Coordinates of C-alpha atoms in Angstrom, one line a residue:
Chain A
M1 CA 0.0 0.0 0.0
S2 CA 1.3 3.4 -0.8
T3 CA 0.9 6.5 1.3
I4 CA -0.1 9.7 -0.3
Q5 CA 2.6 12.4 -0.5
T6 CA 1.7 15.5 1.5
A7 CA 3.5 18.7 2.6
Q8 CA 6.1 18.3 5.2
A9 CA 4.2 19.9 8.0
R10 CA 1.2 17.8 7.7
P11 CA 1.2 14.1 9.0
P12 CA 0.4 11.5 6.3
A13 CA -3.4 11.0 5.9
F14 CA -3.1 7.3 5.7
L15 CA -0.7 5.7 8.3
P16 CA 1.3 2.7 7.1
N17 CA -0.3 -0.5 8.4
W18 CA 2.6 -2.7 9.3
P19 CA 0.9 -5.9 10.3
T20 CA -1.0 -5.9 7.0
R21 CA 2.2 -5.2 5.1
L22 CA 4.0 -8.1 6.8
A23 CA 1.0 -10.4 6.1
W24 CA 1.3 -9.5 2.4
L25 CA 5.0 -10.1 2.5
A26 CA 4.5 -13.5 4.2
L27 CA 2.1 -14.4 1.4
A28 CA 4.6 -13.5 -1.2
A29 CA 7.2 -15.6 0.6
Y30 CA 4.9 -18.5 0.7
T31 CA 4.2 -18.2 -3.0
V32 CA 7.9 -18.4 -3.8
Y33 CA 8.5 -21.3 -1.4
A34 CA 5.5 -23.3 -2.7
T35 CA 6.6 -22.8 -6.3
S36 CA 10.1 -24.2 -5.5
I37 CA 8.6 -27.1 -3.5
L38 CA 6.3 -28.1 -6.3
N39 CA 9.2 -27.9 -8.8
I40 CA 7.6 -25.4 -11.0
T41 CA 10.2 -23.6 -13.0
W42 CA 10.1 -21.1 -15.7
D43 CA 11.8 -23.5 -18.1
R44 CA 9.1 -26.1 -17.6
F45 CA 6.5 -23.4 -18.1
V46 CA 8.1 -22.2 -21.3
L47 CA 8.5 -25.9 -22.6
G48 CA 4.7 -26.4 -21.7
L49 CA 3.7 -23.4 -23.9
G50 CA 5.5 -25.1 -26.8
N51 CA 3.6 -28.3 -26.1
G52 CA 0.4 -26.3 -25.7
V53 CA 0.7 -25.1 -29.3
T54 CA 1.3 -28.6 -30.6
F55 CA -1.6 -29.8 -28.4
I56 CA -4.0 -27.2 -29.8
G57 CA -2.8 -28.0 -33.2
R58 CA -3.7 -31.5 -32.9
M59 CA -7.1 -30.7 -31.4
L60 CA -8.0 -28.7 -34.5
P61 CA -10.2 -29.3 -36.5
P62 CA -12.7 -31.1 -34.1
D63 CA -13.4 -34.7 -35.2
T64 CA -17.0 -35.0 -36.4
A65 CA -16.9 -38.6 -38.0
A66 CA -20.5 -40.1 -37.9
D67 CA -19.6 -43.1 -35.7
K68 CA -17.9 -40.9 -33.2
M69 CA -20.7 -38.5 -33.1
A70 CA -23.1 -41.4 -32.4
L71 CA -20.9 -42.6 -29.6
M72 CA -20.7 -39.1 -28.1
A73 CA -24.6 -38.7 -28.5
R74 CA -25.0 -41.9 -26.4
G75 CA -22.6 -40.7 -23.7
L76 CA -24.3 -37.3 -23.6
Y77 CA -27.7 -39.0 -23.3
E78 CA -26.5 -41.1 -20.4
T79 CA -25.0 -38.1 -18.7
V80 CA -28.4 -36.4 -18.8
E81 CA -30.1 -39.6 -17.5
I82 CA -27.7 -39.8 -14.6
A83 CA -28.2 -36.1 -13.8
V84 CA -32.0 -36.4 -13.9
I85 CA -32.4 -39.5 -11.9
A86 CA -29.8 -38.6 -9.4
S87 CA -31.4 -35.1 -8.9
A88 CA -34.9 -36.6 -8.6
L89 CA -33.7 -39.2 -6.1
G90 CA -31.6 -36.8 -4.2
I91 CA -34.4 -34.1 -3.9
L92 CA -36.8 -36.8 -2.8
L93 CA -34.6 -38.1 0.0
S94 CA -33.5 -34.6 1.0
L95 CA -37.0 -33.6 1.9
P96 CA -37.4 -35.9 4.9
I97 CA -33.8 -35.7 5.8
G98 CA -33.7 -31.9 5.7
L99 CA -36.9 -31.7 7.7
F100 CA -35.7 -34.0 10.4
A101 CA -32.4 -32.1 10.6
A102 CA -34.2 -28.8 11.4
R103 CA -33.5 -27.9 15.0
N104 CA -36.5 -25.7 15.5
L105 CA -39.1 -28.5 14.7
M106 CA -37.5 -31.7 15.7
P107 CA -36.0 -33.0 19.0
A108 CA -32.2 -33.2 19.3
W109 CA -32.1 -37.0 19.3
I110 CA -33.2 -37.1 15.7
T111 CA -31.4 -33.9 14.4
W112 CA -28.0 -35.0 15.5
P113 CA -27.9 -38.2 13.5
M114 CA -29.4 -36.4 10.5
R115 CA -26.9 -33.7 10.6
L116 CA -24.1 -36.1 10.9
L117 CA -25.4 -38.0 7.9
I118 CA -25.5 -34.7 5.9
A119 CA -22.1 -33.8 7.0
L120 CA -20.8 -37.3 5.9
C121 CA -22.5 -36.8 2.4
R122 CA -20.9 -33.4 2.0
S123 CA -17.4 -34.2 3.0
F124 CA -16.1 -36.1 -0.1
H125 CA -15.9 -35.0 -3.7
Q126 CA -18.4 -36.6 -6.0
V127 CA -15.7 -38.3 -8.0
I128 CA -14.3 -40.0 -4.8
I129 CA -17.9 -41.2 -3.9
A130 CA -18.2 -42.4 -7.4
I131 CA -15.1 -44.5 -7.0
L132 CA -16.5 -46.3 -4.0
F133 CA -19.9 -46.9 -5.8
V134 CA -18.1 -48.2 -8.8
K135 CA -16.5 -50.8 -6.5
A136 CA -19.9 -51.6 -4.9
V137 CA -22.2 -51.8 -7.9
G138 CA -19.8 -52.2 -10.8
F139 CA -19.1 -49.9 -13.8
G140 CA -21.9 -48.0 -15.4
A141 CA -24.6 -45.4 -14.9
L142 CA -25.8 -46.9 -11.6
A143 CA -22.6 -45.9 -9.8
G144 CA -22.9 -42.5 -11.1
I145 CA -26.5 -42.1 -10.1
L146 CA -25.8 -43.3 -6.5
A147 CA -22.7 -41.1 -6.2
L148 CA -24.5 -37.9 -7.3
T149 CA -27.6 -38.8 -5.2
V150 CA -25.3 -38.9 -2.2
A151 CA -23.8 -35.5 -3.2
S152 CA -27.3 -34.0 -3.8
I153 CA -28.4 -35.1 -0.3
G154 CA -25.4 -33.4 1.2
F155 CA -26.1 -30.1 -0.4
I156 CA -29.9 -29.9 -0.6
A157 CA -30.7 -31.4 2.8
K158 CA -28.3 -29.0 4.5
L159 CA -29.7 -25.9 2.8
F160 CA -33.3 -27.1 3.3
A161 CA -32.7 -27.7 6.9
E162 CA -31.2 -24.2 7.2
A163 CA -34.2 -22.6 5.4
I164 CA -36.6 -24.5 7.8
E165 CA -34.7 -23.1 10.7
E166 CA -35.2 -19.6 9.5
I167 CA -39.0 -19.8 9.0
S168 CA -41.4 -17.9 11.2
L169 CA -42.9 -20.1 13.9
K170 CA -46.1 -18.1 14.2
Q171 CA -47.8 -19.8 11.2
V172 CA -46.7 -23.2 12.6
E173 CA -48.2 -22.4 15.9
A174 CA -51.5 -21.2 14.3
I175 CA -51.9 -24.5 12.4
R176 CA -50.9 -26.5 15.6
A177 CA -53.6 -24.5 17.5
T178 CA -56.3 -25.7 15.1
G179 CA -55.4 -29.3 16.3
A180 CA -54.0 -30.3 12.9
P181 CA -52.0 -33.5 12.8
F182 CA -48.2 -33.4 12.2
M183 CA -48.3 -33.9 8.4
N184 CA -50.7 -31.0 8.0
V185 CA -48.5 -28.8 10.1
I186 CA -45.7 -29.6 7.7
T187 CA -47.8 -29.2 4.6
Y188 CA -49.6 -25.9 5.6
G189 CA -47.3 -24.3 8.1
V190 CA -43.7 -25.1 7.0
M191 CA -43.8 -26.0 3.3
P192 CA -45.4 -22.7 2.0
Q193 CA -42.6 -20.7 3.6
V194 CA -39.7 -22.6 2.2
L195 CA -41.0 -23.8 -1.2
T196 CA -39.5 -21.0 -3.2
R197 CA -36.1 -21.4 -1.8
F198 CA -36.3 -25.2 -2.2
V199 CA -37.0 -24.8 -5.9
G200 CA -33.9 -22.6 -6.1
F201 CA -31.8 -25.2 -4.4
A202 CA -33.2 -28.0 -6.5
T203 CA -32.5 -26.2 -9.9
Y204 CA -29.0 -25.3 -8.7
Q205 CA -28.4 -28.9 -7.7
F206 CA -29.7 -30.2 -11.0
D207 CA -27.1 -27.9 -12.7
S208 CA -24.3 -29.0 -10.5
N209 CA -25.3 -32.6 -11.0
L210 CA -25.2 -32.2 -14.7
R211 CA -21.7 -30.8 -14.5
N212 CA -20.5 -33.5 -12.4
S213 CA -22.2 -36.3 -14.3
T214 CA -20.0 -35.3 -17.2
M215 CA -17.0 -36.1 -14.9
V216 CA -17.9 -39.3 -13.0
G217 CA -17.2 -41.3 -16.1
I218 CA -13.5 -40.8 -15.6
V219 CA -13.6 -43.4 -12.8
G220 CA -16.0 -45.7 -14.7
A221 CA -19.4 -44.4 -13.4
G222 CA -21.1 -43.9 -16.7
G223 CA -21.8 -40.9 -19.0
I224 CA -19.7 -38.9 -21.4
G225 CA -16.8 -38.7 -19.0
G226 CA -15.7 -42.2 -19.9
T227 CA -15.7 -41.5 -23.6
M228 CA -13.8 -38.3 -22.9
F229 CA -11.1 -39.9 -20.8
A230 CA -10.6 -42.7 -23.3
A231 CA -10.2 -40.1 -26.0
F232 CA -7.7 -38.4 -23.9
Q233 CA -5.6 -41.6 -23.2
K234 CA -5.6 -42.5 -26.8
F235 CA -4.2 -39.1 -27.8
D236 CA -7.4 -38.7 -29.8
Y237 CA -7.3 -34.9 -29.2
D238 CA -9.5 -33.7 -32.0
Y239 CA -12.3 -36.0 -30.7
L240 CA -11.5 -34.6 -27.1
L241 CA -12.3 -31.1 -28.5
T242 CA -15.6 -32.3 -30.0
I243 CA -16.7 -33.7 -26.7
L244 CA -15.5 -30.7 -24.7
I245 CA -17.5 -28.4 -27.0
A246 CA -20.6 -30.6 -26.6
I247 CA -20.2 -30.6 -22.7
I248 CA -19.9 -26.8 -22.6
A249 CA -22.9 -26.5 -24.9
L250 CA -24.8 -28.8 -22.6
I251 CA -23.9 -26.9 -19.5
M252 CA -24.8 -23.5 -21.1
L253 CA -28.2 -25.0 -22.1
S254 CA -28.7 -26.1 -18.4
E255 CA -27.8 -22.6 -17.2
A256 CA -30.4 -21.1 -19.5
L257 CA -33.0 -23.6 -18.3
Q258 CA -32.1 -22.7 -14.7
N259 CA -32.6 -18.9 -15.4
W260 CA -36.0 -19.7 -16.9
I261 CA -37.1 -21.7 -14.0
K262 CA -35.9 -19.1 -11.5
K263 CA -37.9 -16.5 -13.3
L264 CA -41.0 -18.7 -13.3
Y265 CA -40.8 -19.0 -9.5
Q266 CA -39.9 -15.5 -8.5
Chain B
M1 CA -75.7 -18.5 -15.1
D2 CA -77.5 -15.3 -16.0
A3 CA -74.9 -13.0 -17.4
A4 CA -77.0 -9.8 -17.0
S5 CA -77.6 -10.2 -13.3
S6 CA -74.2 -11.2 -12.0
V7 CA -70.6 -11.0 -13.3
H8 CA -68.9 -14.2 -12.5
R9 CA -65.4 -13.5 -11.4
E10 CA -62.8 -16.2 -10.8
W11 CA -59.6 -15.1 -9.0
L12 CA -56.6 -16.9 -10.3
R13 CA -53.1 -16.6 -8.8
Y14 CA -51.1 -16.8 -12.1
T15 CA -51.6 -15.5 -15.5
P16 CA -52.5 -18.0 -18.2
R17 CA -49.0 -17.7 -19.6
Q18 CA -47.5 -18.4 -16.2
R19 CA -49.8 -21.4 -15.8
R20 CA -49.0 -22.7 -19.2
A21 CA -45.2 -22.4 -18.4
R22 CA -45.6 -24.1 -15.1
F23 CA -47.5 -26.9 -16.7
A24 CA -44.7 -27.2 -19.3
L25 CA -42.2 -27.4 -16.6
Y26 CA -43.9 -30.1 -14.6
F27 CA -44.7 -32.0 -17.7
G28 CA -41.1 -31.8 -18.8
L29 CA -39.9 -32.9 -15.4
V30 CA -42.1 -36.0 -15.3
F31 CA -41.3 -36.8 -18.9
A32 CA -37.5 -36.5 -18.2
I33 CA -37.6 -38.7 -15.2
V34 CA -39.7 -41.3 -16.8
A35 CA -37.7 -41.4 -20.0
S36 CA -34.5 -41.6 -18.0
L37 CA -35.7 -44.4 -15.8
R38 CA -36.9 -46.4 -18.7
T39 CA -33.8 -46.2 -20.8
V40 CA -30.9 -46.0 -18.3
Q41 CA -28.8 -49.0 -18.6
I42 CA -28.8 -50.7 -15.0
I43 CA -27.8 -54.3 -14.6
P44 CA -30.2 -55.4 -11.8
E45 CA -27.9 -58.3 -10.8
F46 CA -25.3 -55.6 -9.9
L47 CA -27.8 -53.8 -7.8
Y48 CA -28.8 -56.8 -5.7
D49 CA -25.2 -57.6 -5.3
A50 CA -24.4 -54.2 -4.0
P51 CA -24.8 -54.7 -0.2
E52 CA -22.5 -57.7 -0.4
Q53 CA -20.0 -55.9 -2.4
M54 CA -20.1 -52.9 0.0
A55 CA -19.5 -55.1 2.9
D56 CA -16.5 -56.8 1.0
L57 CA -15.1 -53.3 0.3
F58 CA -15.2 -52.3 4.0
K59 CA -13.7 -55.7 5.0
R60 CA -10.8 -55.1 2.6
M61 CA -10.4 -51.6 4.0
W62 CA -9.9 -53.0 7.4
P63 CA -7.4 -52.8 9.2
I64 CA -6.5 -49.3 8.0
A65 CA -2.8 -49.1 7.0
W66 CA -1.8 -46.4 9.5
A67 CA 1.9 -47.3 9.1
Y68 CA 1.8 -46.3 5.5
Y69 CA 1.1 -42.6 6.4
P70 CA 4.7 -41.3 7.0
G71 CA 6.1 -42.9 3.9
G72 CA 3.4 -42.8 1.3
V73 CA 0.7 -40.3 2.2
H74 CA 2.2 -37.4 4.1
D75 CA 4.2 -36.0 1.1
A76 CA 1.3 -36.3 -1.3
L77 CA -1.0 -34.6 1.2
I78 CA 1.4 -31.6 1.6
E79 CA 1.6 -31.4 -2.2
T80 CA -2.2 -31.4 -2.4
L81 CA -2.3 -28.5 0.0
H82 CA 0.4 -26.6 -1.9
I83 CA -1.4 -27.1 -5.2
A84 CA -4.7 -25.8 -3.7
T85 CA -3.1 -22.8 -2.1
L86 CA -0.8 -21.9 -4.9
G87 CA -3.5 -22.4 -7.4
T88 CA -5.8 -20.2 -5.5
I89 CA -3.2 -17.4 -5.2
L90 CA -2.5 -17.7 -9.0
A91 CA -6.2 -17.5 -9.7
I92 CA -6.6 -14.4 -7.5
I93 CA -3.7 -12.7 -9.3
M94 CA -5.2 -13.5 -12.7
A95 CA -8.8 -12.8 -11.6
L96 CA -8.3 -9.3 -10.1
P97 CA -7.8 -7.6 -13.6
L98 CA -10.7 -9.5 -15.1
G99 CA -12.8 -8.5 -12.1
L100 CA -11.9 -4.9 -12.6
L101 CA -12.7 -5.2 -16.3
A102 CA -16.0 -6.9 -15.6
A103 CA -17.2 -4.2 -13.1
N104 CA -19.2 -1.6 -15.1
N105 CA -18.5 1.2 -12.6
I106 CA -14.7 0.9 -13.0
T107 CA -14.6 0.1 -16.6
P108 CA -17.5 2.0 -18.3
N109 CA -17.1 0.1 -21.6
A110 CA -19.7 -2.4 -22.5
W111 CA -17.3 -4.3 -24.9
L112 CA -14.6 -4.8 -22.3
N113 CA -17.3 -5.8 -19.7
T114 CA -18.6 -8.4 -22.0
F115 CA -15.2 -9.7 -23.0
A116 CA -14.2 -10.1 -19.3
R117 CA -17.5 -11.8 -18.4
L118 CA -17.0 -14.2 -21.4
M119 CA -13.6 -15.1 -20.0
L120 CA -15.0 -15.7 -16.6
V121 CA -17.9 -17.7 -17.8
S122 CA -15.7 -20.0 -19.9
S123 CA -13.4 -20.5 -16.9
R124 CA -16.3 -21.7 -14.8
S125 CA -18.0 -23.9 -17.3
V126 CA -15.1 -26.2 -17.7
N127 CA -14.8 -28.6 -14.8
S128 CA -11.5 -28.7 -12.8
L129 CA -11.0 -32.3 -13.9
V130 CA -11.2 -31.3 -17.6
W131 CA -8.8 -28.3 -16.9
A132 CA -6.5 -30.9 -15.3
L133 CA -6.6 -33.2 -18.3
L134 CA -5.7 -30.3 -20.6
F135 CA -2.8 -29.1 -18.5
V136 CA -1.5 -32.7 -18.1
A137 CA -1.4 -32.9 -21.9
I138 CA 0.5 -29.5 -22.0
F139 CA 2.8 -29.7 -19.0
G140 CA 3.0 -33.5 -18.4
P141 CA 1.9 -35.2 -15.3
G142 CA 2.6 -33.6 -11.9
A143 CA 1.9 -30.7 -9.6
L144 CA 2.3 -28.0 -12.2
A145 CA -0.7 -29.3 -14.2
G146 CA -2.7 -29.5 -10.9
T147 CA -1.9 -26.0 -9.9
M148 CA -2.8 -24.5 -13.3
A149 CA -6.0 -26.6 -13.3
I150 CA -7.0 -25.2 -9.8
A151 CA -6.0 -21.7 -11.0
F152 CA -8.0 -21.7 -14.2
R153 CA -11.0 -23.3 -12.7
S154 CA -10.9 -20.6 -9.8
I155 CA -10.5 -17.5 -12.0
G156 CA -14.2 -17.5 -13.1
F157 CA -15.4 -17.9 -9.5
V158 CA -13.1 -15.3 -8.0
G159 CA -13.4 -12.8 -10.8
K160 CA -17.1 -12.9 -11.0
L161 CA -17.7 -12.4 -7.3
F162 CA -15.0 -9.8 -7.0
G163 CA -16.4 -7.9 -10.0
E164 CA -19.8 -8.0 -8.3
A165 CA -18.4 -6.7 -5.1
L166 CA -16.7 -3.8 -6.9
E167 CA -20.0 -3.0 -8.6
E168 CA -21.6 -2.7 -5.2
T169 CA -19.3 -0.1 -3.8
R170 CA -20.6 3.4 -2.8
P171 CA -19.3 6.2 -5.1
G172 CA -18.9 8.7 -2.2
P173 CA -15.3 8.0 -1.1
I174 CA -14.2 7.6 -4.7
E175 CA -15.7 11.1 -5.7
A176 CA -14.0 12.5 -2.6
L177 CA -10.6 11.1 -3.7
K178 CA -11.1 12.2 -7.3
A179 CA -11.9 15.7 -6.0
A180 CA -8.7 15.7 -4.0
G181 CA -6.7 15.0 -7.3
A182 CA -5.7 11.5 -6.2
P183 CA -4.1 9.5 -9.0
W184 CA -5.7 6.3 -10.1
P185 CA -3.7 3.8 -8.0
S186 CA -4.5 5.8 -4.9
I187 CA -8.2 5.9 -5.8
F188 CA -8.2 2.1 -6.1
I189 CA -6.2 1.4 -3.0
M190 CA -7.8 3.9 -0.7
G191 CA -11.3 4.2 -2.3
Y192 CA -12.4 0.9 -3.7
W193 CA -10.1 -1.5 -1.7
P194 CA -11.3 -0.7 1.8
Q195 CA -14.9 -1.2 0.6
V196 CA -14.3 -4.6 -1.1
E197 CA -11.7 -6.0 1.3
P198 CA -14.0 -8.1 3.5
A199 CA -15.8 -9.5 0.4
F200 CA -12.3 -10.2 -1.1
W201 CA -11.1 -12.2 1.8
A202 CA -14.5 -14.0 2.1
I203 CA -14.2 -15.0 -1.6
A204 CA -10.6 -16.0 -1.4
L205 CA -11.1 -18.2 1.7
F206 CA -14.2 -19.8 0.3
R207 CA -12.5 -20.7 -2.9
W208 CA -9.5 -22.0 -1.0
D209 CA -11.8 -24.3 0.9
I210 CA -13.3 -25.6 -2.4
S211 CA -9.9 -25.9 -4.0
V212 CA -8.6 -28.2 -1.2
R213 CA -11.5 -30.5 -1.8
E214 CA -10.9 -30.4 -5.6
S215 CA -7.2 -30.8 -5.5
A216 CA -7.6 -34.0 -3.7
V217 CA -9.2 -35.6 -6.9
L218 CA -7.0 -34.0 -9.5
G219 CA -4.5 -36.8 -9.1
L220 CA -6.9 -39.3 -10.7
V221 CA -6.1 -37.8 -14.1
G222 CA -2.4 -37.4 -13.2
A223 CA -2.2 -33.9 -12.0
G224 CA -0.3 -34.5 -8.7
G225 CA -1.3 -34.6 -5.1
I226 CA -3.0 -37.3 -3.0
G227 CA -5.3 -38.3 -5.8
M228 CA -2.3 -39.9 -7.6
A229 CA -1.5 -42.0 -4.5
I230 CA -5.2 -43.1 -4.3
N231 CA -5.2 -44.0 -7.9
A232 CA -2.0 -46.1 -7.6
A233 CA -3.3 -47.8 -4.4
M234 CA -6.6 -48.6 -6.1
D235 CA -5.0 -50.1 -9.2
L236 CA -3.1 -52.4 -6.9
F237 CA -6.4 -53.2 -4.8
Q238 CA -4.6 -52.0 -1.6
W239 CA -7.9 -50.9 -0.1
E240 CA -6.5 -50.5 3.3
R241 CA -4.2 -47.8 2.0
V242 CA -7.2 -46.2 0.1
A243 CA -9.1 -46.1 3.4
L244 CA -6.2 -44.4 5.1
M245 CA -6.0 -41.7 2.3
L246 CA -9.8 -41.2 2.4
L247 CA -9.7 -40.7 6.1
T248 CA -6.8 -38.3 5.6
I249 CA -8.7 -36.2 3.0
F250 CA -11.7 -36.3 5.3
A251 CA -9.6 -34.9 8.1
V252 CA -8.1 -32.2 6.0
V253 CA -11.4 -31.0 4.6
I254 CA -12.8 -30.7 8.1
V255 CA -9.7 -28.8 9.3
A256 CA -9.9 -26.5 6.2
E257 CA -13.5 -25.8 7.0
V258 CA -12.7 -25.0 10.7
V259 CA -9.8 -22.8 9.7
V260 CA -11.9 -20.9 7.2
T261 CA -14.7 -20.4 9.6
Y262 CA -12.2 -19.2 12.2
I263 CA -10.4 -16.7 10.0
R264 CA -13.7 -15.5 8.6
K265 CA -14.9 -14.7 12.1
K266 CA -11.6 -13.0 12.9
I267 CA -11.2 -10.7 9.9
I268 CA -14.7 -10.1 8.5

């Protein structure tokens, strides 16, 4: 940070902040240290740039042979299937789990196990969960569906529980006062207050599932990722580019859909 | 009903267009789910077999190979943390100019704004594993590819949020500095920076937390870190080592979250 020059008589308007400066210095020192530890050198970087040019040269033009396009279409279709089923399943399971994890409605003996379950679902990356499910249920779409379902529960149930914890309890009390049974309290007292936010979480999670279902194939859990990784390992870079363009197009489409749904439920 | 005597009025919550759109959405949802369930290729035998296979997996993971940690996991773990941190720092350095370009009140030029936003969107729409694949092809397997993958994936995230924070700054202090004749760097450091600093640190910490999680899997495609060790152990069916590494990742993720929460409380 620089100080502003002033006339000699006047003290500087902005005093130097030494702790902050030292912190910035430490950060710079760490960057240099980590760079050396990871063996990142300028030579390697420059060499990489040369490789990059070759790499991009081999990617162009994208491969659009009919048989490969058909293979890609199948992979993309499976990716969408995985995302749709995993989102539906995840949302369905998140509803009760999120409800039971809300501390303002439920007793502690049920919220704690539920919160632990949610934390467990959240703590691993989707691809790592996919590895475990590939071992459990074999290669294919099922492993991807289960992995993304677990990830969806970790995300939606957590946010849903938080949304329920923020509701106004007056309406819940009013419904309870009429002698309504538990399910009616939930349907008429709780759900109307959190539904809009729930739709937001659900569309966000579908988008996120779609992004990740393009990736779980790398570990054999179905979808376009397997085709992509195979193309990469066979140095089939022009086909890789075709697949990448298709994935990006799919994600942009999903983002547009998400915006449309968000507008619909405002 | 007699039209002359009473006007029948029906109150509806949504306009016909909204109702049609909602119906289309519900229909599309049900259609997508049914179509997916009917055509997805699931081998039922595998599903029935799953509990048994799961039990087998956990049996193979036990006992956890604790003794393997000092020799085989520790260095990979440290490398993962370095990849995540250095990648995030690199991303911030690259994202700051893009964030400045994307903020309309700092760069009042629609073309530059669009350009910067396009860069940020393309960074975000490519998954970090795909970035890792590309950088492994360019730089070869190792930590450099991982660091670049984390950096390029994070640019979009950091740049977008930083640009939005800049757009929300109050113009008062900036006008005051301009009126005093301050040069541009001073306006930025003394006018904009103090206003966006809390947001900046929150974004950086949040991204670092995500990067730690993501850098653990980059090794699966050869981009360095603990993922490479997991991949090697899995290929050799050494599940007791895999279990150790998964537990290590779990611990690191928890510690990262605690650290982030602590620092956030402290400085924001």
